[in-house]
Short mmCIF file of C-alpha atoms and ligand atoms in Angstrom, two decimals:
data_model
loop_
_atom_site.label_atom_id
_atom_site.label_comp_id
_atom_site.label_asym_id
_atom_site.label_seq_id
_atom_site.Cartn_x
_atom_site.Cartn_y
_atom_site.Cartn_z
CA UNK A 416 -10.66 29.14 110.71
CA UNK A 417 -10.68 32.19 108.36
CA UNK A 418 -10.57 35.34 110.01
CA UNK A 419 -7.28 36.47 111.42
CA UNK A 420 -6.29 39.43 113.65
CA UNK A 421 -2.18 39.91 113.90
CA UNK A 422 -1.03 42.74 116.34
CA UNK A 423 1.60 44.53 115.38
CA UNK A 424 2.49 45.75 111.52
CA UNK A 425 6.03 45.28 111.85
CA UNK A 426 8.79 42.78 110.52
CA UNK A 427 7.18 39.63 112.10
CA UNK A 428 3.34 41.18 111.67
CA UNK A 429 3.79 42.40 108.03
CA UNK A 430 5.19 38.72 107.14
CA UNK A 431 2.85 36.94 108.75
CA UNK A 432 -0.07 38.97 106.81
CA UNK A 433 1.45 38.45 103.78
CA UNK A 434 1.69 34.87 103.62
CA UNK A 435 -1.84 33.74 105.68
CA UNK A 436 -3.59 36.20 102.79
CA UNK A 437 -1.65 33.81 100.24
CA UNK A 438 -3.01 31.32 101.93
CA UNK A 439 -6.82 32.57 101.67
CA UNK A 440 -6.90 33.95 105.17
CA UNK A 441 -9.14 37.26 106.14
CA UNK A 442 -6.32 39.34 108.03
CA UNK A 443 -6.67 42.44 109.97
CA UNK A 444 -3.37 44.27 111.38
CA UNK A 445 -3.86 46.58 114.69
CA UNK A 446 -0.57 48.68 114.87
CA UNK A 447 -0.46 50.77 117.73
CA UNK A 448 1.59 53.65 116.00
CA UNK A 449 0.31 55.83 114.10
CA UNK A 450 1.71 54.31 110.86
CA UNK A 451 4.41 52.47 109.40
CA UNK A 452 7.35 53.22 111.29
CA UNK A 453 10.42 54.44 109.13
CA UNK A 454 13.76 54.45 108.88
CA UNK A 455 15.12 52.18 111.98
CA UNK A 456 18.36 50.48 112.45
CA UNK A 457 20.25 48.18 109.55
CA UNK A 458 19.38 44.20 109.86
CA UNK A 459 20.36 41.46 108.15
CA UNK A 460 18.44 38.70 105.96
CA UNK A 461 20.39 35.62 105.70
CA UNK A 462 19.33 32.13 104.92
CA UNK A 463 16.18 30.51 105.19
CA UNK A 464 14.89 34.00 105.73
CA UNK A 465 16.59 34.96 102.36
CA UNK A 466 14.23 32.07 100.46
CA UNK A 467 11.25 33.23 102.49
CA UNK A 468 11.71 36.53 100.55
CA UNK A 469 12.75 34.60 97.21
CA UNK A 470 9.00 33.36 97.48
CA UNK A 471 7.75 36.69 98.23
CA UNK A 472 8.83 38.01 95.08
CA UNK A 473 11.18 40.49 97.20
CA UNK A 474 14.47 39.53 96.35
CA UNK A 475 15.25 42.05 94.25
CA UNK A 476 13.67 44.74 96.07
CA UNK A 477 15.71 43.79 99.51
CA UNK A 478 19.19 43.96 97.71
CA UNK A 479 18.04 47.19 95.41
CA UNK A 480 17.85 49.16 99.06
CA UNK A 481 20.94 47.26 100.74
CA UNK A 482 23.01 49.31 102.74
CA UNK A 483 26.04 48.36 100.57
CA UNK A 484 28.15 48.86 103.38
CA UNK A 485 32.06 48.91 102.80
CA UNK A 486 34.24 48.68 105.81
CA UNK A 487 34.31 49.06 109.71
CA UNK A 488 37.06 50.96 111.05
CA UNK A 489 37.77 51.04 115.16
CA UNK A 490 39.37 53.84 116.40
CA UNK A 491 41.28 54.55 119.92
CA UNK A 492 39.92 56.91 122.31
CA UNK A 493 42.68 59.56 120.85
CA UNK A 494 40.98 59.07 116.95
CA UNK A 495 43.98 57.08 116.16
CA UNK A 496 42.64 54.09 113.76
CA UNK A 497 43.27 50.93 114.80
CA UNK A 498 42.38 48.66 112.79
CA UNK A 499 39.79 48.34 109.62
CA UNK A 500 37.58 45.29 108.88
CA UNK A 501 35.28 44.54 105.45
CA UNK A 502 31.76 45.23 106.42
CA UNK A 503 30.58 41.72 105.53
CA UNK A 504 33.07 40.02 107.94
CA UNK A 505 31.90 43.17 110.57
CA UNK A 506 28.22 41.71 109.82
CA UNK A 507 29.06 38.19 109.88
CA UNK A 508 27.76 37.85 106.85
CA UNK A 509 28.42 35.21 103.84
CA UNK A 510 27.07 34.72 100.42
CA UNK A 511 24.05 35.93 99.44
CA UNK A 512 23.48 37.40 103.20
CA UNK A 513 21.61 40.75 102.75
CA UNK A 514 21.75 43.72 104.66
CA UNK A 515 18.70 46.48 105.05
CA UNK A 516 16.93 49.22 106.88
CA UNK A 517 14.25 47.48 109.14
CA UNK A 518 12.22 50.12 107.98
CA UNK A 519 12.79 49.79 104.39
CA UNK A 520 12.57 45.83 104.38
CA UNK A 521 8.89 46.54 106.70
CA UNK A 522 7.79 49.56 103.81
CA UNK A 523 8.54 46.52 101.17
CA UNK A 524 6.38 44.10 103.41
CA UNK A 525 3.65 46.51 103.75
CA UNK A 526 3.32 47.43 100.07
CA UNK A 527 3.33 44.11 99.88
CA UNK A 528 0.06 43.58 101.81
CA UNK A 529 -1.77 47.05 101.69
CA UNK A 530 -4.23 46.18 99.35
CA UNK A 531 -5.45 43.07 100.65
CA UNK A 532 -5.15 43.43 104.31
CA UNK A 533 -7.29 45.76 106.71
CA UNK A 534 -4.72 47.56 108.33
CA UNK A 535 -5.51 49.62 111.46
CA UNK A 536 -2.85 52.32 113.41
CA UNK A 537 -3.14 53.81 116.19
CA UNK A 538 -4.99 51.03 118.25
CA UNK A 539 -4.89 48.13 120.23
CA UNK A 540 -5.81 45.05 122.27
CA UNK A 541 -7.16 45.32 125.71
CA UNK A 542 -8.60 42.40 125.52
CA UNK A 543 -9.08 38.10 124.17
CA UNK A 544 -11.73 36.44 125.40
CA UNK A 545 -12.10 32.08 125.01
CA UNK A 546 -14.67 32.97 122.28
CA UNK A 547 -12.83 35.19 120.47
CA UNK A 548 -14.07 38.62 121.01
CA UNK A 549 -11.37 41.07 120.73
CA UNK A 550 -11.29 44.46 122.36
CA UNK A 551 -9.48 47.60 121.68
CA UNK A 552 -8.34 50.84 123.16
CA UNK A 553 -10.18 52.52 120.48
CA UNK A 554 -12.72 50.27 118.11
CA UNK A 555 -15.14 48.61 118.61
CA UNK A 556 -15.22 44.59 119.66
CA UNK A 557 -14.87 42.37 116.62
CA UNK A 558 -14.47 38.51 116.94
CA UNK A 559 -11.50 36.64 115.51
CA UNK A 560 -10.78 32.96 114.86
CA UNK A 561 -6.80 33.65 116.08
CA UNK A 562 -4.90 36.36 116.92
CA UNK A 563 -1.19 36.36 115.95
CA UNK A 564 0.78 38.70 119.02
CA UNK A 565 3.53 39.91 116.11
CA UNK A 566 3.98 42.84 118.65
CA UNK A 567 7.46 42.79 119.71
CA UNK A 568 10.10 41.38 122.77
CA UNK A 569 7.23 43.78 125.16
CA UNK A 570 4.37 41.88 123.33
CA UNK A 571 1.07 43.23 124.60
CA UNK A 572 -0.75 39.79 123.22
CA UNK A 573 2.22 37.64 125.26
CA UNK A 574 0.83 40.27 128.44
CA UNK A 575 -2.75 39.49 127.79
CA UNK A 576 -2.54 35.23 127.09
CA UNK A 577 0.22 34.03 128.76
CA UNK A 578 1.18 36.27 131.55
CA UNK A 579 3.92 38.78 132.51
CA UNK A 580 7.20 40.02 130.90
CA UNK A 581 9.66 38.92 133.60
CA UNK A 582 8.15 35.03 133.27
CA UNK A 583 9.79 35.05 129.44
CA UNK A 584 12.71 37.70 130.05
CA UNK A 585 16.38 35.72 130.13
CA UNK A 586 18.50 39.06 130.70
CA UNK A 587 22.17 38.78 128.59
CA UNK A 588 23.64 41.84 130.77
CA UNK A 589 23.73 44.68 128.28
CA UNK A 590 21.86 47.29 127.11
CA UNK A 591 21.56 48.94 123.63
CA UNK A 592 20.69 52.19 122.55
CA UNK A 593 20.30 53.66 118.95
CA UNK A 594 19.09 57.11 117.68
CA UNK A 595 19.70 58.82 114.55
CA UNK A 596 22.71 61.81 114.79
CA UNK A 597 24.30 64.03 111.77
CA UNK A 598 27.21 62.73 109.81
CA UNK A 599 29.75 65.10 110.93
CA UNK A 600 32.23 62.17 110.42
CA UNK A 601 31.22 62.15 107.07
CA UNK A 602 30.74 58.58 107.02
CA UNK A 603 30.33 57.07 103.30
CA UNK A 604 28.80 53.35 103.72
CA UNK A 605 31.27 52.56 106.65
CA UNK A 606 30.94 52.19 110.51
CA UNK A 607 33.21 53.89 112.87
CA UNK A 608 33.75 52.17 116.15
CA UNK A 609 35.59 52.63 119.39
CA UNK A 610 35.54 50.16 122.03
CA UNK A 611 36.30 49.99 125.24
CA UNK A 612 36.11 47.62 128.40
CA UNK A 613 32.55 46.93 128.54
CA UNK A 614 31.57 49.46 126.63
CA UNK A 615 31.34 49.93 122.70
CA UNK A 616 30.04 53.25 120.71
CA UNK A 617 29.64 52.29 117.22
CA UNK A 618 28.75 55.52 114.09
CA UNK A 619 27.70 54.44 110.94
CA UNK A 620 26.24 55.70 107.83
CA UNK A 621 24.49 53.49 104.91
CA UNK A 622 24.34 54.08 100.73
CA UNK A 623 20.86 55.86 100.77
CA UNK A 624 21.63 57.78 104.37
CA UNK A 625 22.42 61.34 104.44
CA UNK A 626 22.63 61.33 108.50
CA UNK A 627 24.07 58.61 110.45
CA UNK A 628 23.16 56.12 113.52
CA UNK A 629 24.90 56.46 116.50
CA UNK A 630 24.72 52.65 118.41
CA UNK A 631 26.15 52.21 122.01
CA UNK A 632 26.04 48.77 123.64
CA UNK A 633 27.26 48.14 126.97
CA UNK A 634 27.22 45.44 129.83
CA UNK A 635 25.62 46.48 132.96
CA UNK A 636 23.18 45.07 135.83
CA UNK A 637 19.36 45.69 134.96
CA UNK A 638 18.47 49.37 135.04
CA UNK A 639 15.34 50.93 137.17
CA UNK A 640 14.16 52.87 134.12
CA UNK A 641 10.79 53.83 132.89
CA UNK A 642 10.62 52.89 129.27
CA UNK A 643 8.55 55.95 128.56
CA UNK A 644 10.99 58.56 130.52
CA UNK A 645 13.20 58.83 126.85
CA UNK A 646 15.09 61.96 128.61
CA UNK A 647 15.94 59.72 131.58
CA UNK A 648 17.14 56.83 129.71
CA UNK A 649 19.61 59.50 127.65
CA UNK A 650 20.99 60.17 130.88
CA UNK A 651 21.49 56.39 132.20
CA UNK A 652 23.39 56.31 128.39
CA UNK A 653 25.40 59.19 129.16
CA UNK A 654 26.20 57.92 132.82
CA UNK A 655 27.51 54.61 130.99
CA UNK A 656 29.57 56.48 128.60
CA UNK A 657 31.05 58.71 131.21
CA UNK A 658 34.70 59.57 130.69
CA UNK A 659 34.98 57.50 127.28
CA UNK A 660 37.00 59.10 124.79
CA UNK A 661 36.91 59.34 120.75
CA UNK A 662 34.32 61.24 119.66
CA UNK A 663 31.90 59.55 122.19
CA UNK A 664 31.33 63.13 123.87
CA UNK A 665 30.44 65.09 120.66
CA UNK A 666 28.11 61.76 119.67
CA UNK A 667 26.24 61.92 123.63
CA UNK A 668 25.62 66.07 122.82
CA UNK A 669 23.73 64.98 119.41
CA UNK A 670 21.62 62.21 121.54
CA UNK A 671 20.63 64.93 123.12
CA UNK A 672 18.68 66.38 119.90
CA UNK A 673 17.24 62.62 118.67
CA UNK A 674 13.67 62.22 118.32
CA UNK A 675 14.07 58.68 117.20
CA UNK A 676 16.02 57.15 120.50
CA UNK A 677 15.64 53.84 120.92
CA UNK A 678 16.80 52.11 124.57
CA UNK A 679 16.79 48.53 125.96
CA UNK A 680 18.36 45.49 128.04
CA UNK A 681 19.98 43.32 125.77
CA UNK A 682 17.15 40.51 126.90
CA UNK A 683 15.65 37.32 125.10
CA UNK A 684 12.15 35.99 124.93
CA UNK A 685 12.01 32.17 126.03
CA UNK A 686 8.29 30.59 126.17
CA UNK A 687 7.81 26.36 126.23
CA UNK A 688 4.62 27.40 124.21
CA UNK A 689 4.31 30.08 121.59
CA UNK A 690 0.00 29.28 121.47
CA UNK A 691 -2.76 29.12 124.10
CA UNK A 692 -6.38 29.27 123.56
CA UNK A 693 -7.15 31.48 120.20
CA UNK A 694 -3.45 33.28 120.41
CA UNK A 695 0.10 32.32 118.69
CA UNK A 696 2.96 34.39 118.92
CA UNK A 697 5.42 34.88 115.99
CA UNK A 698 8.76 36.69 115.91
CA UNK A 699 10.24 38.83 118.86
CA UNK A 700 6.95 38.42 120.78
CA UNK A 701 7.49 34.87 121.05
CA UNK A 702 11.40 34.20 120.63
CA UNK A 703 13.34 37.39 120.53
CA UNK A 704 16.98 36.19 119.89
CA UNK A 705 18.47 39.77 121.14
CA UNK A 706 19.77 42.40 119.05
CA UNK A 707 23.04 40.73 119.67
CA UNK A 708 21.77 37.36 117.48
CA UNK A 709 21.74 39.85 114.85
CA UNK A 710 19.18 37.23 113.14
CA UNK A 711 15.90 38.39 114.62
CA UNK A 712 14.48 39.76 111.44
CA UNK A 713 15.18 36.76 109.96
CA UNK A 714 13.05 34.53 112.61
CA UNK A 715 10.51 36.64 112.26
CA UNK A 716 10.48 36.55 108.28
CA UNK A 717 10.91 32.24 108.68
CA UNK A 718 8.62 31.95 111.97
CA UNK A 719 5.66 34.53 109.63
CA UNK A 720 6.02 31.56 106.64
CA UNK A 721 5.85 28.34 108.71
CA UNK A 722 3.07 29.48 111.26
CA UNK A 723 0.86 30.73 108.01
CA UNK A 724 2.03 27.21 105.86
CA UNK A 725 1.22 25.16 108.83
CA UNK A 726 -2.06 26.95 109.48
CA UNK A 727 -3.15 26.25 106.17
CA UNK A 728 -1.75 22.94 105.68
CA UNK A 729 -3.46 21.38 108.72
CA UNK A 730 -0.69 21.00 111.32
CA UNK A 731 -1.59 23.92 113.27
CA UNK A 732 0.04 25.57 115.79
CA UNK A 733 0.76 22.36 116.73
CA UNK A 734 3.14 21.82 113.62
CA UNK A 735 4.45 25.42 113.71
CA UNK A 736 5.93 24.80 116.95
CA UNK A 737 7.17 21.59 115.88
CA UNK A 738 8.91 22.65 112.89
CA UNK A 739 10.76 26.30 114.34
CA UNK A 740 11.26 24.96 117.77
CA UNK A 741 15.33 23.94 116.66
CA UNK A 742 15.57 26.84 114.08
CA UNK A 743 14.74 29.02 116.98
CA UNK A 744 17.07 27.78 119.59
CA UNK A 745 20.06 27.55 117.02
CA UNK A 746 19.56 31.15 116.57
CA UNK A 747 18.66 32.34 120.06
CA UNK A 748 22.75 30.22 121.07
CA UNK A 749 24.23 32.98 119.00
CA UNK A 750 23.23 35.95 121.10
CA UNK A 751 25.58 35.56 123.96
CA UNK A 752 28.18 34.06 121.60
CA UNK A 753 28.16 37.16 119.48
CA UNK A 754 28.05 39.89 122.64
CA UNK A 755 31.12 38.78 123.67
CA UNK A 756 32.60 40.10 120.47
CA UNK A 757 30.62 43.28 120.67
CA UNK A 758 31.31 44.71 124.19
CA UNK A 759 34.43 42.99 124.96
CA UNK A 760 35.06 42.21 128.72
CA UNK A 761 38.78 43.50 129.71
CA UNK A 762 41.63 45.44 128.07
CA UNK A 763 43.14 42.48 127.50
CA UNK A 764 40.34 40.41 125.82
CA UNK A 765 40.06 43.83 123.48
CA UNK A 766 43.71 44.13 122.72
CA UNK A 767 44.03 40.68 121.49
CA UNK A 768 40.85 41.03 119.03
CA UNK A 769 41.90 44.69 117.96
CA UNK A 770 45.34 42.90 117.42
CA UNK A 771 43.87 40.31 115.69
CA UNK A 772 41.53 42.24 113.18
CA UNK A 773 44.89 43.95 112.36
CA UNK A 774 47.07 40.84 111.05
CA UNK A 775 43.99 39.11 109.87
CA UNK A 776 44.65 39.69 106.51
CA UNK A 777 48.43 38.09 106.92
CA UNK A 778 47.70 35.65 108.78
CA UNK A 779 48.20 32.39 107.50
CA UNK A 780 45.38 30.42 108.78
CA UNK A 781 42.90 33.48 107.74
CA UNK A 782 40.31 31.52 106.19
CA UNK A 783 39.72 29.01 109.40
CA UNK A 784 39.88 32.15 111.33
CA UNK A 785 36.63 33.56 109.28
CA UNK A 786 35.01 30.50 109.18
CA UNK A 787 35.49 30.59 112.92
CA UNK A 788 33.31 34.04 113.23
CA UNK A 789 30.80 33.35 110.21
CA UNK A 790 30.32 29.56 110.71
CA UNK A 791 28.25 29.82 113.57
CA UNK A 792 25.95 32.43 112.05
CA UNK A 793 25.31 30.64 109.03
CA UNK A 794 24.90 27.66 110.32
CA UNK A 795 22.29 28.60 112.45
CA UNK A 796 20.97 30.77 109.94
CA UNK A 797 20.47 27.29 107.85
CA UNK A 798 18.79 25.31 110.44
CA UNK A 799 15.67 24.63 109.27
CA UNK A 800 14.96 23.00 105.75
CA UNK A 801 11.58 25.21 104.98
CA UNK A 802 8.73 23.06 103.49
CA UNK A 803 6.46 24.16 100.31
CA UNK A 804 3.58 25.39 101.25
CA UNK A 805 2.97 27.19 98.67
CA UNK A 806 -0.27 27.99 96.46
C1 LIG T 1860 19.26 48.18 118.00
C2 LIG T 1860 18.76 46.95 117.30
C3 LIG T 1860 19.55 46.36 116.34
C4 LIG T 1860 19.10 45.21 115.69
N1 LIG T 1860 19.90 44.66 114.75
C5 LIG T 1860 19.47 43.57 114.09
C6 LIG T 1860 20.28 42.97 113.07
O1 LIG T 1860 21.38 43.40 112.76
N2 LIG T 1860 19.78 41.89 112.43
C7 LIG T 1860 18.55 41.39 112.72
O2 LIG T 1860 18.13 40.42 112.10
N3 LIG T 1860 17.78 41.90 113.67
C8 LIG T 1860 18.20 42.99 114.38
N4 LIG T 1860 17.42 43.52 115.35
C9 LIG T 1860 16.17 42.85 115.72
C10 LIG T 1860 15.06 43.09 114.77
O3 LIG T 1860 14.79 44.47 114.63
C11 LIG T 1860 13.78 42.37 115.22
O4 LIG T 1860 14.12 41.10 115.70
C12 LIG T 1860 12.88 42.23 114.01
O5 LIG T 1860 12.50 43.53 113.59
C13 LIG T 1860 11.59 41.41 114.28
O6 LIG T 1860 10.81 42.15 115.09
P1 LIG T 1860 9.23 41.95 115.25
O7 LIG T 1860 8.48 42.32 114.02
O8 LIG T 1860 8.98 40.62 115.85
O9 LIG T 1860 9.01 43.04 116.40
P2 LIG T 1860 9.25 44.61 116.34
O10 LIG T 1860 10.11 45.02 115.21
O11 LIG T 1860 9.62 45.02 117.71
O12 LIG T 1860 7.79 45.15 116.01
C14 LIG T 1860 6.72 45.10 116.90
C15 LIG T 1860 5.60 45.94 116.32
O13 LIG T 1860 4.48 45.84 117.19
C16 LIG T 1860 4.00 47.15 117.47
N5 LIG T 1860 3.36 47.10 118.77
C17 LIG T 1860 3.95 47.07 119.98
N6 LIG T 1860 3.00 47.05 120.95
C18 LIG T 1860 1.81 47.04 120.32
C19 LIG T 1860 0.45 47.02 120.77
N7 LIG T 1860 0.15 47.04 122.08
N8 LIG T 1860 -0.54 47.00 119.86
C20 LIG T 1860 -0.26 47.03 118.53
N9 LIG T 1860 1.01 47.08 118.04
C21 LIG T 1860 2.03 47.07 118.93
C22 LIG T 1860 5.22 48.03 117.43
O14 LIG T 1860 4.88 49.38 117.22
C23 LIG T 1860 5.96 47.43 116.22
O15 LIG T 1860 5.52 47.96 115.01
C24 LIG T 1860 17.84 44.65 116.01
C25 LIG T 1860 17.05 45.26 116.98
C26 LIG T 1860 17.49 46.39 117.62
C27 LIG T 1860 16.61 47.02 118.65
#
């Protein structure tokens, strides 16, 4: 097996071109967007993930464009603050735990891989046949020895091999939203948050930002929506924020104006395989944790190095299932765990953690308390003790 066709040129696709090209593979990308996609939403790269990019020779790179974010402050719905948090404890992170624009991290990945990998936007699959004839929306067939679905929670490979969307979907009850709006707040490397019963609207502004990202999460039943209708799912938002107070209004009227708005169900990807016939699946595609996990980009960076090392080291998919299978579940348990503390339930549930944020730096049993939030994460973020596969 030589030739290799990943869909998809983002975190998970990018990755996984990088390190079967290390490995002596022929890789083609098929990106259906017209390009790299910029800009994004901030993720984190913490553990295993941070050692994948030690042997990518990125280290340096990721924490020259961290978002070197200081401190999240929640505010009331009259703009009375409430209580102010460091950013790492916000992010759960600890250590060495980095934090980066998807789309920076993805331009880094790229750069990365440009040169040595056939890279193809605007196109993609229609088609995998047993014998490994691929066919696209626009090219020509080609034939591949695998193709790698890196292609997202809506994977169009996952589609094609194994079947439809709502077979995988495990729905957490939320849904998220994210767009890019102007920094009236004036935000300087901080969030601004205001949170409400079931609902949370969230502003924040990184180092190398000059606007800011408005984020809204909130629980609800599934939506009817039609994920191309953008100017009906700015509505559905704006029916969920109804009547919330802070500057939630003046935030909804700048939606209005985004051209990058992003909508979803908080959801998860769960498959008992991640490989049939001539197709493996690798990051969101196969195991999207939720936005909530807040560790997808770091699957995808860990699942891109053991599917290419076990490729090229003989186990196979076989062997890549075996070895990300726990890594994957540990990470996929924080999801829920973690929504709870981002749209909180009842006025009561978010008066006890506003009133605990406040006194956590007097309280006496701080540390346990920390450990408490960030244990979990990194933990789970550590789960899997990543063989050399190097060359
Ligand atoms: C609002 C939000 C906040 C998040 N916050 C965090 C966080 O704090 N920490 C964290 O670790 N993760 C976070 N994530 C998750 C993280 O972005 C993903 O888990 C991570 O980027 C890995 O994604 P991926 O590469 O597998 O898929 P994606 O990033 O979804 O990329 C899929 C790629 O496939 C392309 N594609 C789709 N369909 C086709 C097709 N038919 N043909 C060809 N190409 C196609 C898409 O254009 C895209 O480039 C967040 C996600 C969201 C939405």
């Amino acid at each position: 097996m030589t030739n290799i066709l990943i869909s998809g040129a983002s975190i998970a696709g990018t990755a996984t071109a990088y390190w079967l090209r290390r490995h002596g593979y022929t890789v083609t990308v098929v990106e259906r967007a017209p390009a790299i996609r910029p800009g994004g939403y901030k993720v984190d790269v913490r553990g295993a993930a941070l050692t994948v990019i030690e042997r990518m020779g990125l280290l340096d790179a990721v924490r020259a464009r961290g978002t070197d974010m200081r401190v999240a402050t929640y505010y009331d719905a009259a703009g009375r603050p409430l209580a102010a948090v460091g950013a790492d404890l916000f992010g759960g992170r600890t250590g060495d735990d980095a934090e980066i624009m998807r789309g920076d991290l993805n331009e880094l990945l790229y750069d990365l891989t440009r040169d040595e990998v056939e890279y193809v936007f605007g196109d993609s699959i229609t088609g995998i046949a047993e014998d490994g004839t691929v066919t696209f929306e626009r090219s020509g067939p080609r034939t591949f020895d695998l193709v790698v679905g890196a292609d997202g929670a809506h994977s169009n490979v996952r589609r094609l091999v194994f079947g439809p969307e709502r077979d995988f979907t495990r729905d957490l009850g939320h849904y998220v939203s994210i767009c890019t709006v102007p920094n009236t707040l004036g935000l300087d490397r901080e969030e601004a948050v205001h949170a409400a019963a079931g609902r949370t609207a969230n502003v924040y502004s990184t180092r190398q930002d000059t606007a800011a990202k408005a984020l809204f999460m909130w629980s609800s039943p599934p939506l009817d929506h039609d994920h191309r209708d953008v100017a009906g799912q700015k509505k559905l938002l704006a029916r969920a924020m109804d009547g919330a107070g802070w500057q939630v209004p003046a935030l909804l009227e700048a939606v209005r104006d985004a051209d990058d708005f992003y909508f979803d169900s908080v959801a998860q990807i769960h498959l008992d395989r991640w490989s049939k016939g001539r197709a493996v699946l690798v990051g969101d595609a196969g195991y999207c944790a939720s936005p909530a996990s807040g560790q997808g980009t770091s699957l995808a960076l860990v699942g891109a190095y053991v599917l290419a090392g076990e490729l090229a080291t003989g186990g196979g998919t076989e062997g890549y299932e075996r070895e990300l299978r726990p890594f994957v579940a540990a990470n996929q348990a924080l999801g829920p765990a973690n929504l709870k503390g981002m749209v909180i339930g009842s006025r009561a549930a978010l008066w006890f953690q506003l009133t605990m944020m406040r006194l956590l730096p007097r309280l006496p049993g701080r540390d346990l308390m920390i450990e408490r939030i960030t244990g979990p994460i990194f933990r789970a973020a550590n789960a899997i003790t990543l063989k050399d596969y190097a060359r």
